[in-house]
Each structure stands twice: as C-alpha cells, then as structure tokens.
Coordinates of C-alpha atoms and ligand atoms in Angstrom, one line a residue:
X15 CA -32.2 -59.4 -33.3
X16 CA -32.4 -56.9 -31.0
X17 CA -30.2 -55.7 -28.2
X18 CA -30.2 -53.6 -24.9
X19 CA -27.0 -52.2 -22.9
X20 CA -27.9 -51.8 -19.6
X21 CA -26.8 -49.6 -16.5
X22 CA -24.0 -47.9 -18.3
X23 CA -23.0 -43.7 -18.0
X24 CA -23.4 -42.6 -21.6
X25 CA -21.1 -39.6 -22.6
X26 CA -22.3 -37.3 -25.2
X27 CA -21.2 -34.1 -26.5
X28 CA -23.5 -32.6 -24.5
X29 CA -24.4 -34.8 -21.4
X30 CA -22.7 -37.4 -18.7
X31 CA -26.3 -40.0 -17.7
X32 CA -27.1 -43.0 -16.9
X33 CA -29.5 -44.6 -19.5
X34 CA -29.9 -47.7 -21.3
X35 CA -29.5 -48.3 -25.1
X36 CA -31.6 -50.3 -27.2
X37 CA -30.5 -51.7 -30.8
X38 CA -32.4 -52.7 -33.8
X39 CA -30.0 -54.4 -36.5
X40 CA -27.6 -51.7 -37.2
X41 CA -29.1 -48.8 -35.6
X42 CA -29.4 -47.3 -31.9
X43 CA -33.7 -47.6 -31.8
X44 CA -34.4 -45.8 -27.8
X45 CA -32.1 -44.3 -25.3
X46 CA -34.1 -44.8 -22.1
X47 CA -34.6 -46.3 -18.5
X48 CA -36.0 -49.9 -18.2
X49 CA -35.3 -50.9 -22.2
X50 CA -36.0 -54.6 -23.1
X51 CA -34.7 -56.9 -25.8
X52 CA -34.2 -60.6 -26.5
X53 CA -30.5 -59.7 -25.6
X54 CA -29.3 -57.9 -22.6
X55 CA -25.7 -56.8 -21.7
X56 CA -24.8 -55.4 -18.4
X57 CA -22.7 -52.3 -18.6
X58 CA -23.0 -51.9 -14.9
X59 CA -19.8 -49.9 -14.3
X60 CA -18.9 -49.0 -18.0
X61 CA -19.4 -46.1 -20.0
X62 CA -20.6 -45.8 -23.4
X63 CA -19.6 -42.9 -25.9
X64 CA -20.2 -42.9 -29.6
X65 CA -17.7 -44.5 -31.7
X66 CA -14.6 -42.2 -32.9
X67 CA -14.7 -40.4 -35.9
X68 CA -10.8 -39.6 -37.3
X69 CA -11.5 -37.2 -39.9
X70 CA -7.8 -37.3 -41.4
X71 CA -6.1 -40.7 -41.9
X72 CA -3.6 -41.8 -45.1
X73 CA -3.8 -45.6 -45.4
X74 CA -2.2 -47.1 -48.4
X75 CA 0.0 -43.9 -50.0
X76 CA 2.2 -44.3 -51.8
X77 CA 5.5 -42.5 -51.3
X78 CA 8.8 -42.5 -52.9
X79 CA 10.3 -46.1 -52.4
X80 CA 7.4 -47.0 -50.0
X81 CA 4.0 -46.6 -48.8
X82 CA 2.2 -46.1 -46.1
X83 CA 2.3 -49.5 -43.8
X84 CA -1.7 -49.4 -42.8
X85 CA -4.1 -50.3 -45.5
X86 CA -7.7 -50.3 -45.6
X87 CA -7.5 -53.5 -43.7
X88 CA -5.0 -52.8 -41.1
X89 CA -5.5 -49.6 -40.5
X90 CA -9.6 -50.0 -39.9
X91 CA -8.4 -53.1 -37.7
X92 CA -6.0 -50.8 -35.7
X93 CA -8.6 -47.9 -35.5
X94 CA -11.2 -50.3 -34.3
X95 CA -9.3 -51.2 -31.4
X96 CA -8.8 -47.7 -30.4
X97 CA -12.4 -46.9 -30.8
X98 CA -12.6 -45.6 -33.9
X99 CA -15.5 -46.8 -35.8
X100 CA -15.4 -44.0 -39.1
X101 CA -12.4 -42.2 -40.6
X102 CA -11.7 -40.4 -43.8
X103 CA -9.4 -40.9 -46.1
X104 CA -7.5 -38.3 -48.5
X105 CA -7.8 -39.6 -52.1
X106 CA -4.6 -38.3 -53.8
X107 CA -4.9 -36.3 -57.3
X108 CA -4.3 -38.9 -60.1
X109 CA -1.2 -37.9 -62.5
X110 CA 2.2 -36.7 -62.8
X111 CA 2.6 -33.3 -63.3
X112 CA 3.6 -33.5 -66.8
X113 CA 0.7 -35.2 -67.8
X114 CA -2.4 -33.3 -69.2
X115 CA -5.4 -33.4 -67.2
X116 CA -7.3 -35.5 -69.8
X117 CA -3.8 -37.8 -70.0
X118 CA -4.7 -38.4 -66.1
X119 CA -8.2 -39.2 -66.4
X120 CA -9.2 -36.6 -64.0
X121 CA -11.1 -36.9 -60.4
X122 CA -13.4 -39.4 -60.9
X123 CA -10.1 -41.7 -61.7
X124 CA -8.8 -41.2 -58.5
X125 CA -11.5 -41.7 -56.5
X126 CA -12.5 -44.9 -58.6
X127 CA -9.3 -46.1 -57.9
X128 CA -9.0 -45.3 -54.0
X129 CA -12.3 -46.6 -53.7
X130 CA -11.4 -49.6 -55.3
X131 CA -9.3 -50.6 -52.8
X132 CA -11.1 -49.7 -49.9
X133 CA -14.9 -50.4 -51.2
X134 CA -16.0 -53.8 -50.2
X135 CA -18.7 -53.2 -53.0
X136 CA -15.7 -53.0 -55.3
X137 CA -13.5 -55.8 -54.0
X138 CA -12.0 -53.9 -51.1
X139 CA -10.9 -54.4 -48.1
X140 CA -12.4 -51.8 -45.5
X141 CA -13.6 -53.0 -42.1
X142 CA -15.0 -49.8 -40.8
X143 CA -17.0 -47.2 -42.2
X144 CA -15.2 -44.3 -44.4
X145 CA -15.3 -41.6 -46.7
X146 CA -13.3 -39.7 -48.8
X147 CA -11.7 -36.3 -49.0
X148 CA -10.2 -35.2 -52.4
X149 CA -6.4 -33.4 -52.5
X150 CA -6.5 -31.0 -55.3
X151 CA -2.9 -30.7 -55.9
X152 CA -2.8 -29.4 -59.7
X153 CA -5.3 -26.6 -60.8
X154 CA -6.5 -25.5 -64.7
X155 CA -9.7 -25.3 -66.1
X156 CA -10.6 -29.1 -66.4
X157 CA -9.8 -29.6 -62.6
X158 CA -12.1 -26.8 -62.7
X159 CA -14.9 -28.3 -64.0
X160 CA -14.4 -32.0 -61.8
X161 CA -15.1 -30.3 -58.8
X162 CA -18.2 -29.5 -59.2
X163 CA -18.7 -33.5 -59.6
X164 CA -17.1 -34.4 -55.9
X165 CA -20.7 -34.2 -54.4
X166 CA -22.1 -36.9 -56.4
X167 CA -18.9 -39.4 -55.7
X168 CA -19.9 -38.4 -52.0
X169 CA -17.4 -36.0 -51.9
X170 CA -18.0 -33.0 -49.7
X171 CA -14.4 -31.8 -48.8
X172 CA -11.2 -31.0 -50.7
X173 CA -7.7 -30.2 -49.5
X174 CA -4.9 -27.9 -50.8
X175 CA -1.4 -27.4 -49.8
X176 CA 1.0 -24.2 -49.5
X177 CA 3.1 -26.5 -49.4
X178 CA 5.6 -29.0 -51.3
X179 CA 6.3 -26.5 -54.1
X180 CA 6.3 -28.3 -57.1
X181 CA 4.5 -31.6 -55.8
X182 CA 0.8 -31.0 -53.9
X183 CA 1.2 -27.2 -53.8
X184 CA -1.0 -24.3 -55.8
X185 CA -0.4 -21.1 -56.1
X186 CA -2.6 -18.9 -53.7
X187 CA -4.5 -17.3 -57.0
X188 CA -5.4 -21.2 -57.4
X189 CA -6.6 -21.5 -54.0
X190 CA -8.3 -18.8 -54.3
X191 CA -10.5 -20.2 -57.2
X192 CA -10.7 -23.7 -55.5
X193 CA -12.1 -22.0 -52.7
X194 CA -14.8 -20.2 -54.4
X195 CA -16.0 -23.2 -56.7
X196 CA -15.9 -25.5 -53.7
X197 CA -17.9 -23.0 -51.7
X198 CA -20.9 -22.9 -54.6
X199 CA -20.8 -26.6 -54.7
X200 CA -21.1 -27.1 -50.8
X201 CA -17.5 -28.7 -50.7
X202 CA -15.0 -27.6 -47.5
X203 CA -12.0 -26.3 -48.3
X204 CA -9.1 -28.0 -46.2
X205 CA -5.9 -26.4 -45.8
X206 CA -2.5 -27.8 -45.3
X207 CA -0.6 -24.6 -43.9
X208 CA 3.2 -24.0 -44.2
X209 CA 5.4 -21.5 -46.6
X210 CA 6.8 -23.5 -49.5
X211 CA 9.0 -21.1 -50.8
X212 CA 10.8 -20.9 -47.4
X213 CA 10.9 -24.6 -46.4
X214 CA 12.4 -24.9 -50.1
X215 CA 15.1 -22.5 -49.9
X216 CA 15.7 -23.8 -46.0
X217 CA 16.2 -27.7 -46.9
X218 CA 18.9 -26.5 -49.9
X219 CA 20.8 -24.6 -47.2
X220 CA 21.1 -27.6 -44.8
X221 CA 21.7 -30.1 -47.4
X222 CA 24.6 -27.7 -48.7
X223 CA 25.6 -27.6 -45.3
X224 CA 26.1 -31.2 -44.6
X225 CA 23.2 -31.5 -42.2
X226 CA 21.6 -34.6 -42.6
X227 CA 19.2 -35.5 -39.1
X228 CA 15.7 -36.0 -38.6
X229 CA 15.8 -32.8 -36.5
X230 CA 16.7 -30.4 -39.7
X231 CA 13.3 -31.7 -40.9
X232 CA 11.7 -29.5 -38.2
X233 CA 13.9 -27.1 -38.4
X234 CA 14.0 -26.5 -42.1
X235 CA 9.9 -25.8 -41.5
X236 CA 9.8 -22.7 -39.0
X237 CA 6.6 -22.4 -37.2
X238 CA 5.9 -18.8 -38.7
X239 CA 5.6 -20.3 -41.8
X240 CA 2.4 -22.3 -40.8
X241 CA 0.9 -19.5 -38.9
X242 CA 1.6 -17.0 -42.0
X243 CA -0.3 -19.8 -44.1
X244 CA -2.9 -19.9 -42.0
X245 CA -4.0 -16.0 -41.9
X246 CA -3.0 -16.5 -45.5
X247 CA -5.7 -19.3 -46.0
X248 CA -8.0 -17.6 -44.2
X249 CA -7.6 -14.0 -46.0
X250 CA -7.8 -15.9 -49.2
X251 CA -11.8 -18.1 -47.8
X252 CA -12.7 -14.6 -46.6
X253 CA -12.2 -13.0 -50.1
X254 CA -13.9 -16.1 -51.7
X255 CA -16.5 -16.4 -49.3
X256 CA -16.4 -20.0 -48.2
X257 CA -15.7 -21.8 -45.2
X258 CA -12.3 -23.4 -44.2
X259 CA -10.8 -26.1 -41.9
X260 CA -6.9 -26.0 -41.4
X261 CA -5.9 -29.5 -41.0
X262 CA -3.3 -30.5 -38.2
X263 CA -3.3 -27.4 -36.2
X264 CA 0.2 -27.3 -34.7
X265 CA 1.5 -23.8 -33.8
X266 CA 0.3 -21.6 -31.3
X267 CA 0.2 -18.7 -33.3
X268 CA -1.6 -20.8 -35.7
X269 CA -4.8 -21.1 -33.2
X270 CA -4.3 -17.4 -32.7
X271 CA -4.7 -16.9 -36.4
X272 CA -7.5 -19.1 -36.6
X273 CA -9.2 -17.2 -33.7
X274 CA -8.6 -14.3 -34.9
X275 CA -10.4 -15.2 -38.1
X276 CA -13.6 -16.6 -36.2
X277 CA -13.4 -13.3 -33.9
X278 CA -14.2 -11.5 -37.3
X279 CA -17.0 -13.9 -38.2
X280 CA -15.0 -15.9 -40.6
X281 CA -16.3 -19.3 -40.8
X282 CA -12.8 -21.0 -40.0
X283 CA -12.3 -24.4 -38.1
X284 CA -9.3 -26.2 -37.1
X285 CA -8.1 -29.4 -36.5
X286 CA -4.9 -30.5 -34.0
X287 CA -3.6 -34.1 -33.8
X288 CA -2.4 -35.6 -30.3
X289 CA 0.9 -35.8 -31.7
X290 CA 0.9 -31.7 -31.5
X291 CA -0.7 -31.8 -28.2
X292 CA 2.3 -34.7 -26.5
X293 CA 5.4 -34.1 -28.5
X294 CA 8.1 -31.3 -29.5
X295 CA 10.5 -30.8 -31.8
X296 CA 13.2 -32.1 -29.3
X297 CA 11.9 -35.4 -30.1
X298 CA 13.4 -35.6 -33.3
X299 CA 16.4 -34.9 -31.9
X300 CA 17.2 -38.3 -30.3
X301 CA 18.6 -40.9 -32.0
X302 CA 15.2 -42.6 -33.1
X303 CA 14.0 -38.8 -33.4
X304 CA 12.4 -40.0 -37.2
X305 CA 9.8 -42.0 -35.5
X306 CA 8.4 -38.1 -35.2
X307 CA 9.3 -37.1 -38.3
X308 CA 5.9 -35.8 -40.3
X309 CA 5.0 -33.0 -41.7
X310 CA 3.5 -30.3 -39.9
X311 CA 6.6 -30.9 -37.6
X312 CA 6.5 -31.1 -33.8
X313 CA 7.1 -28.0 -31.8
X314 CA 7.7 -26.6 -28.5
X315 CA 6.2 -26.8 -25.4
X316 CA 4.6 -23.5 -25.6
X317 CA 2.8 -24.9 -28.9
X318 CA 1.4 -28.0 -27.0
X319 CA -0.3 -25.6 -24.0
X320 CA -1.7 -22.8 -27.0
X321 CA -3.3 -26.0 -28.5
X322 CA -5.1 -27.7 -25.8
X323 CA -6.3 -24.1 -25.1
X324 CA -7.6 -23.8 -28.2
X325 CA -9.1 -27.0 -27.9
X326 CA -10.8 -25.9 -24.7
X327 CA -12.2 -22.3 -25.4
X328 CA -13.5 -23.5 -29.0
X329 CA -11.4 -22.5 -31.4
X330 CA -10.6 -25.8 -32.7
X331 CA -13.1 -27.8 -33.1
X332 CA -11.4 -31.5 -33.8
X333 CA -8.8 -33.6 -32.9
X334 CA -7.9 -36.4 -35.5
X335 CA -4.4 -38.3 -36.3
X336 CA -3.2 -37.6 -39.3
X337 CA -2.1 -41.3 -39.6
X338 CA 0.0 -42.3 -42.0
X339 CA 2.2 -44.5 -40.6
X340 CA 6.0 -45.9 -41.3
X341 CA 8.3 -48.9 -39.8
X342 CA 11.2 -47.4 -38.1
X343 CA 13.0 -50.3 -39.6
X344 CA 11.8 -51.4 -42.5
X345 CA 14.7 -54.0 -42.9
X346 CA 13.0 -56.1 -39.9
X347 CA 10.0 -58.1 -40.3
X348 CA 7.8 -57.5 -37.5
X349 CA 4.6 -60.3 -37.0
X350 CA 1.1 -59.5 -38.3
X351 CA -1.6 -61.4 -38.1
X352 CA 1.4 -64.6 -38.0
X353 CA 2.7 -63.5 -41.3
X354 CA 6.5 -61.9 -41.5
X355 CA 5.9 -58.3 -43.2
X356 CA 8.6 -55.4 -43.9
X357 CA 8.0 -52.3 -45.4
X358 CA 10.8 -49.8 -46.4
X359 CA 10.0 -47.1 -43.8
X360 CA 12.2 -44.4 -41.6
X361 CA 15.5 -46.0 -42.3
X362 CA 15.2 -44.4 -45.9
X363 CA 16.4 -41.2 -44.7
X364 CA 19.1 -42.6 -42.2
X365 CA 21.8 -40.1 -43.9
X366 CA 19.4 -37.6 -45.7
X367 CA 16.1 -36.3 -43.3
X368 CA 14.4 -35.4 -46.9
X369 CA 14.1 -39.0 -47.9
X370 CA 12.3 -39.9 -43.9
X371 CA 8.8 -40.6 -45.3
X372 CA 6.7 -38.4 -43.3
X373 CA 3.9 -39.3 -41.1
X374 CA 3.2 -41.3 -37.9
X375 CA 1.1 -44.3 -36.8
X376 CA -2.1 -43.0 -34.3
X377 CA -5.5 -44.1 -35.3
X378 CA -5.7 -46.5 -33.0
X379 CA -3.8 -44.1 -30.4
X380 CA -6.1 -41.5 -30.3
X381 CA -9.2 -41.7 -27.6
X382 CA -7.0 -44.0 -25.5
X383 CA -4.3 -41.3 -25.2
X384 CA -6.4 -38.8 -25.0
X385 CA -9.0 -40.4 -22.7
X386 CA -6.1 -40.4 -20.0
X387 CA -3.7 -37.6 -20.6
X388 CA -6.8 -35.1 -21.8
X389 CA -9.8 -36.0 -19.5
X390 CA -8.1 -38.4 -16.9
X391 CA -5.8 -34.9 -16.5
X392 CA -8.2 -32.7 -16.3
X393 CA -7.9 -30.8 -19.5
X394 CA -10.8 -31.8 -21.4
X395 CA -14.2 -32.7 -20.1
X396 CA -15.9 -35.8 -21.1
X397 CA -18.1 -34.2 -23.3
X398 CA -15.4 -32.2 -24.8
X399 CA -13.5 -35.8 -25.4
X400 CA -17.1 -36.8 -27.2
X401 CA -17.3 -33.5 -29.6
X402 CA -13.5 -33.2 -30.1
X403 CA -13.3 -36.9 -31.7
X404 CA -17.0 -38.2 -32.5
X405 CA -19.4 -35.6 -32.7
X406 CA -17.7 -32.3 -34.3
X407 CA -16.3 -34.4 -37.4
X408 CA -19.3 -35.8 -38.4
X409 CA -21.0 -32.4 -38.0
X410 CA -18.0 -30.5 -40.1
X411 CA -17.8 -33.7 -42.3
X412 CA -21.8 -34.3 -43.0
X413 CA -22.4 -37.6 -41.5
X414 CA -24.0 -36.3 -38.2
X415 CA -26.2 -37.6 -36.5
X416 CA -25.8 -41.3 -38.5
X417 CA -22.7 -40.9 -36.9
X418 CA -20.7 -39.4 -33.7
X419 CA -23.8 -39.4 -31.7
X420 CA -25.8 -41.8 -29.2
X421 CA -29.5 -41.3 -30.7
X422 CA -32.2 -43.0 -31.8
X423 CA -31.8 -43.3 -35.5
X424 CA -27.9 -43.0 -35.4
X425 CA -25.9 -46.0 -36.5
X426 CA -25.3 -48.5 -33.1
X427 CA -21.1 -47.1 -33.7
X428 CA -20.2 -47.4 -30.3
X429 CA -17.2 -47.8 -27.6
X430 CA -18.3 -49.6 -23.8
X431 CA -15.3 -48.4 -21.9
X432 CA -13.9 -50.1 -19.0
X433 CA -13.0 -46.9 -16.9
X434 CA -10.6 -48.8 -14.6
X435 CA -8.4 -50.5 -17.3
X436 CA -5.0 -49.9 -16.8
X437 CA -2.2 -50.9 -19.3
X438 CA 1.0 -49.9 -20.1
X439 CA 0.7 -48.5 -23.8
X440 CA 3.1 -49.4 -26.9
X441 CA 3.5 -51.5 -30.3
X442 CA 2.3 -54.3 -28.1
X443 CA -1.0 -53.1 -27.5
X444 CA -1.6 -50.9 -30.3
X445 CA -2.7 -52.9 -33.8
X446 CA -1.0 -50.5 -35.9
X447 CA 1.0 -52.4 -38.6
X448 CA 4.6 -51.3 -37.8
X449 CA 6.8 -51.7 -35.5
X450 CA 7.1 -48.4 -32.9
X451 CA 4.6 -47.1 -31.0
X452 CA 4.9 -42.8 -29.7
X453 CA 3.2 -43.7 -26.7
X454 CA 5.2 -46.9 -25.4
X455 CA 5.4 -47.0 -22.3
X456 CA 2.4 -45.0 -21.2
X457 CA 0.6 -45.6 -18.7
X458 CA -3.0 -45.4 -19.4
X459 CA -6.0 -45.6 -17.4
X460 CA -9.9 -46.5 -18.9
X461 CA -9.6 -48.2 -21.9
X462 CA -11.9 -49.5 -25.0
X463 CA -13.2 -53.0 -24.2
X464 CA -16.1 -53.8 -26.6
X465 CA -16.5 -51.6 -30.0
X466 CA -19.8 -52.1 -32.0
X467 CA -20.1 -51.3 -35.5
X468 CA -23.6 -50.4 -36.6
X469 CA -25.0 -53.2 -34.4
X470 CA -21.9 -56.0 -34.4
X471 CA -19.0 -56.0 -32.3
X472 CA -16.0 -55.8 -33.8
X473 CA -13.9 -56.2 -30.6
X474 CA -14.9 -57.6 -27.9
X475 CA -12.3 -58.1 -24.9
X476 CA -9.4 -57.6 -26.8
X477 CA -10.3 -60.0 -29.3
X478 CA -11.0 -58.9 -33.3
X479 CA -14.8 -59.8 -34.2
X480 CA -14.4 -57.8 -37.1
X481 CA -13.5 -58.7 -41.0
X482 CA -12.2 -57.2 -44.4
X483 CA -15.6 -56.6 -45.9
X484 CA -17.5 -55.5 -43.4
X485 CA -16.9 -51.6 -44.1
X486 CA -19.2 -49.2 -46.1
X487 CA -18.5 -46.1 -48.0
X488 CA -20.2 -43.2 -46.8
X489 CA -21.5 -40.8 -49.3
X490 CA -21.2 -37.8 -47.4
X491 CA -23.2 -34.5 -47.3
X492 CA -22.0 -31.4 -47.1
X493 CA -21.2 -30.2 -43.5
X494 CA -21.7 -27.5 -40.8
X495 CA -19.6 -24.8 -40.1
X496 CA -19.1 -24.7 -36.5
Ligands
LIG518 O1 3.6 -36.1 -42.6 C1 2.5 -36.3 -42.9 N1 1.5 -35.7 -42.2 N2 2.1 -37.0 -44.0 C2 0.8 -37.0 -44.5 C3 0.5 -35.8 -45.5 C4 -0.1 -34.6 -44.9 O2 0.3 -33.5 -45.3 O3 -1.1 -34.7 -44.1
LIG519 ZN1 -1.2 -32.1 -44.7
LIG520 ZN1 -2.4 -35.8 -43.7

C-alpha cells in the first residue's frame, strides 16, 4: 500500500514548503511535487511536521504509596494525541540501597524488567515507539562494569542526580567516574541539577517549623541550588571529558551556566519543559497549588523569559515534559476508556508537602501548548517548534533521521495539523489518565488532527486508531552533541 499527502506546508527544522509526501509501508519513500500513489489524501490547507519526540517521560514509577497514573498504554495513547509519536523513558536502578549490587541483579535487570512492560515483543503494552535511558542512582565497581553493557540493551544515555541525598543521588567523585566511563562507551551523561545537602537541611527546618503547603516544596529547593549544580555538572564533564545534557532546565541562571559552558567549548546541552516556560512558583501557592508540585520546582517570572531566550539563541537545544503524572484526587474515580480508575495521587501530601508525589501530566500537552503560546506568540519560529521537539532529540538521543525528520528514508512519524483549530484546552481534551489538566482552560489555536505512526494512523479526527501492541523499542545509537 502506498500513500501520498497532497498540497500540504511541511515544517522542518530547517524549512517552511509546500511539497507532497509519499509513503511506502512504514516509511516516508519521496518528498516532491506531483507524487502519485494508490491512495491520496488532500492536505490542502494543513501542515505536516514530523511527529514529536519527548525525550523525558516517567510512565509507570513507582513511588511511595503510588505510581505514576500513565503507563505504557495510556501514556503512548495520551502522547499520540498531542503529536508525539517517540518518547523515552527513564528505567529506574533495580535495588534497595542495602542490597549488594549482585543481590539486585544489576542493569540488565532493570531494563529487562522496564522493558517488559513496555516491549510488545515481551508482552507489553507500548503503542508508540520508545527507548530507554538508564538512572544510575548507586555507584561501586560492579555498576562500574554494567555500563559499559547499556549500548547493547540500546542504551545510549544515563542520568544522575545531585539530588535526593540518600535515594537517586551520588556523590560528585561518582559522577565524575560515570561521566568518564559513559563518555568511552559513547553513553550521554544526563544531569538532574539541584544541591541535596541544602534542600535536605531546608525541608527539616520547615517540617520543624510546622510548615506543611505545597508551596514550601519550592521553597525548600532555592533556584541557586540548581544553577550551582549545573556549573557543578558541567565542571565535573569538563574534567572528564564527555558531553552532558541537563535535564528540565528551569532557572535562568541555570541557562547562563549552561551558556557559559558552551561559550568555552564545552559540549553541554539543555533541556526545559513547558511547565518552566508557563508557570511559577506562585502557582503552588493556591489552594490546588500541588497540581504543580514536581521537582525541579516552578519559578518566577524572570526564569520563564531567561528560558525561552535560551530556547531562542541556542543554548538549549530541547524542550520535552518531564511527564510523570498524578491525580489531584486520588480518592475519586475519574472515567477511562469506560472503566472507573483511582490512583493515590496529590492528596497524599494534603498536610505534609514531602509526601505530594512529584511530577506533572504533559506529554500530550506539549506541541499543542506550545504550537500556540510559542509560535502562534511569536516566540519561536516554526522551524524552531520542529528542532526544539522533533528533530534535536533524536539528533542528541541517536534516532535521527529514522526519526524527528520529514525525509525519504525516515519513518512515516508524522502530525497533519489543522492550523485553524480552535479549542478550549483541559482534562477534557487532553487523554492523560488523571483527572487535572495545567492548561485548562486555554485557549488554543492549530491543533493535531491526524497522527501517523510509521505509515498507520493512530488518530485520526479525534478518534484513537491506535492499539497496545503496536509500539517498538528503539535500540538507540549514540547521539550528537549539538
Ligand atoms: O517531579 C518530577 N519531575 N518527577 C520525576 C523525576 C525527575 O527528577 O525527573
Ligand atoms: Zn530529574
Ligand atoms: Zn524526570
């Protein structure tokens, strides 16, 4: 079966044209005028951009008394409807901390095990394409040794914390040593930047005070902490000689940092998510302020403006979601798919803000948001909306040009938008599974109305074409430093 899309504007990261697009089974075979196939679709009017890649979602995770309310099903289904056609996951490090590494059957168990539940080779449940990224959070010589075999799992990126002392973080010596072995086996280094030690002493003080709000979370996690961790993270790749990408970019001085670093040719990248860009830390001081709560926190205004700067001179190079969402009430069914569902979510941390699970629904939120409130206001170009959310990730992440580009060769991953859509955002057009939305109430303008996966739609009209099963893992390649 072959397909062509006629008469539509295609957006690249690179160009704005008019062209038609020609598929062969599940990939893009011409871009060209005058294409033919045994099926045609007019796109007279639409415009075409490559599906999204979101480079940091957590479906799935567990967290104390919960877990995160999107799965591999749910969560592809959501992104799907916002466009998003690839995401990667974070695979957590197997084992308690008490455990020896051989006790927690290293890595490979990890990745077995996330990939079981995701991997429709395996029995799971993915509906979109995906890969992994691996958290090291514990660090001797057997962890070591497992890094070197991340490659072959398809495994070409790793994250550490400076953060959540006693949980995900390592020491900076530790870092340090991740960094270099991840550098000689072609694995980026990801960084999750903010002082533990401070954020530790902070939350004691407020609990002895009595403070209990979802607005101590922020502040209990001071913005200099996060930029310090970030010239601290890239000191430490400098020293060690790799590359680094700081994941959810949220503080101004953070992008100075970071440009700071590229200014003295370090290869250093940076990610934002649109909840950095939209919200601040006064968010989290109204009474549903722990629909914000996540960590990174919000900021302030100032933060939002350094960050779509930096998204617009270069120095960040991607904007994904960090999803990892949670119900507000998790006491209240809400309807999915015509099945009742609960999940113990925000309302864990009604009188302690330490016990709000962190993280926020967005996957799904991403390119329509942004397609209004970055392009539609003038802040990003077209092509900058293409690189920022397709094309950059799967350069950084080694999946270029199979996907985040239009060419022939590249998986047929792709959004027709209707550019005069309007709708008024919120839970009850987003397909997140939970029940808030942080953009209710928007109004948005241009939206995804058809969403092919490598040569079937998945959405079409508003309507889900698409099926547990129908995912594939993606055995990555190391990436580009851009
Ligand atoms: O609050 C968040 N972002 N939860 C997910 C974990 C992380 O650090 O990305
Ligand atoms: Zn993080
Ligand atoms: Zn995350």
């Amino acid at each position: 079966m072959s397909l062509v899309l006629k008469n539509a504007t295609l957006i690249t990261a690179a160009d704005i044209f008019r062209a038609d697009i020609l598929i062969e089974g599940e990939q893009i075979r011409a871009i060209g005028q005058g294409l033919n196939a045994s099926q045609a679709l007019d796109c007279q009017g639409k415009m075409i951009t490559p599906g999204g890649v979101d480079a940091h979602t957590h479906f799935d995770l567990p967290m104390p008394g919960t877990v995160s309310s999107d799965d591999h099903y749910t969560g592809h289904k959501a992104a799907a409807f916002g466009g998003v056609t690839t995401v990667i996951d974070f695979v957590p490090h197997p084992g308690a901390d008490e455990l020896s590494t051989k006790e927690r059957g290293g890595l490979r168990v990890g990745v077995e095990a996330w990939r079981a539940k995701a991997d429709p080779a395996l029995g799971g449940k993915a509906c979109i394409d995906f890969g992994f990224h691996m958290n090291i959070t514990h660090f001797d010589e057997a962890v070591a040794q497992e890094i070197a075999d991340l490659p072959a799992l398809g495994i070409t990126s790793l994250k550490v914390f400076t953060a959540y002392n006693g949980r995900l973080r390592l020491g900076d010596g530790e870092i340090f040593q991740v960094m270099r072995i991840a550098k000689e086996h072609g694995i980026l280094t990801l960084l999750h930047a903010e002082n533990g030690d401070v954020i530790e002493l902070l939350i004691a003080e407020a609990r002895r005070a009595g403070h209990c709000s979802a607005e101590w979370h922020a502040r209990t996690r001071p913005a200099w902490g996060a930029v310090e961790a970030t010239l601290r993270g890239a000191a430490l790749a400098a020293q060690a000689g790799a590359p680094l990408y700081i994941v959810h970019t949220n503080a101004a001085g953070e992008v100075d940092q970071i440009q700071y670093a590229r200014e003295h040719g370090l290869p250093v990248m940076g990610e934002t998510c649109p909840q950095y860009l939209f919200f601040t830390e006064d968010h989290l001081r109204r009474p549903d302020g722990a629909k914000w709560v996540c960590a990174p926190p919000m900021r302030a205004a100032a933060d939002n403006a350094r960050l779509w700067q930096g998204l617009q001179e270069g120095t960040l190079q991607t904007i994904a979601t960090d999803h990892c969402p949670f119900f507000f009430n998790g006491a209240q069914p809400i309807l999915y798919e015509g099945q009742e569902i609960a999940i113990p979510g925000k309302e864990l941390g009604r009188e302690d803000f330490t016990k709000i699970p962190n993280g926020l629904p967005g996957v799904g939120d991403r390119l329509p948001v942004l397609w209004t409130y970055g392009v539609g206001a003038g802040r990003l170009s077209p092509q900058q909306f293409v690189a920022l959310n397709s094309a950059n990730p799967a350069k950084i992440f080694g999946l270029y040009p199979q996907k985040g580009a239009l060419l022939p060769g590249s998986d047929a991953d792709l959004v027709v938008w209707d550019p005069e859509r309007r709708v008024t955002y919120g839970t009850a057009y987003a397909q997140h599974r939970t029940d808030y939305n942080l953009y209710e109430g928007w109004e948005l303008v241009g939206m995804p109305e058809k969403v092919m996966l490598r040569g079937q739609w998945i959405v079409e009209d508003g309507r889900w074409l698409g099926r547990a099963g129908m995912g594939r893992f993606l055995k990555r390649r190391s990436g580009l430093v851009l």
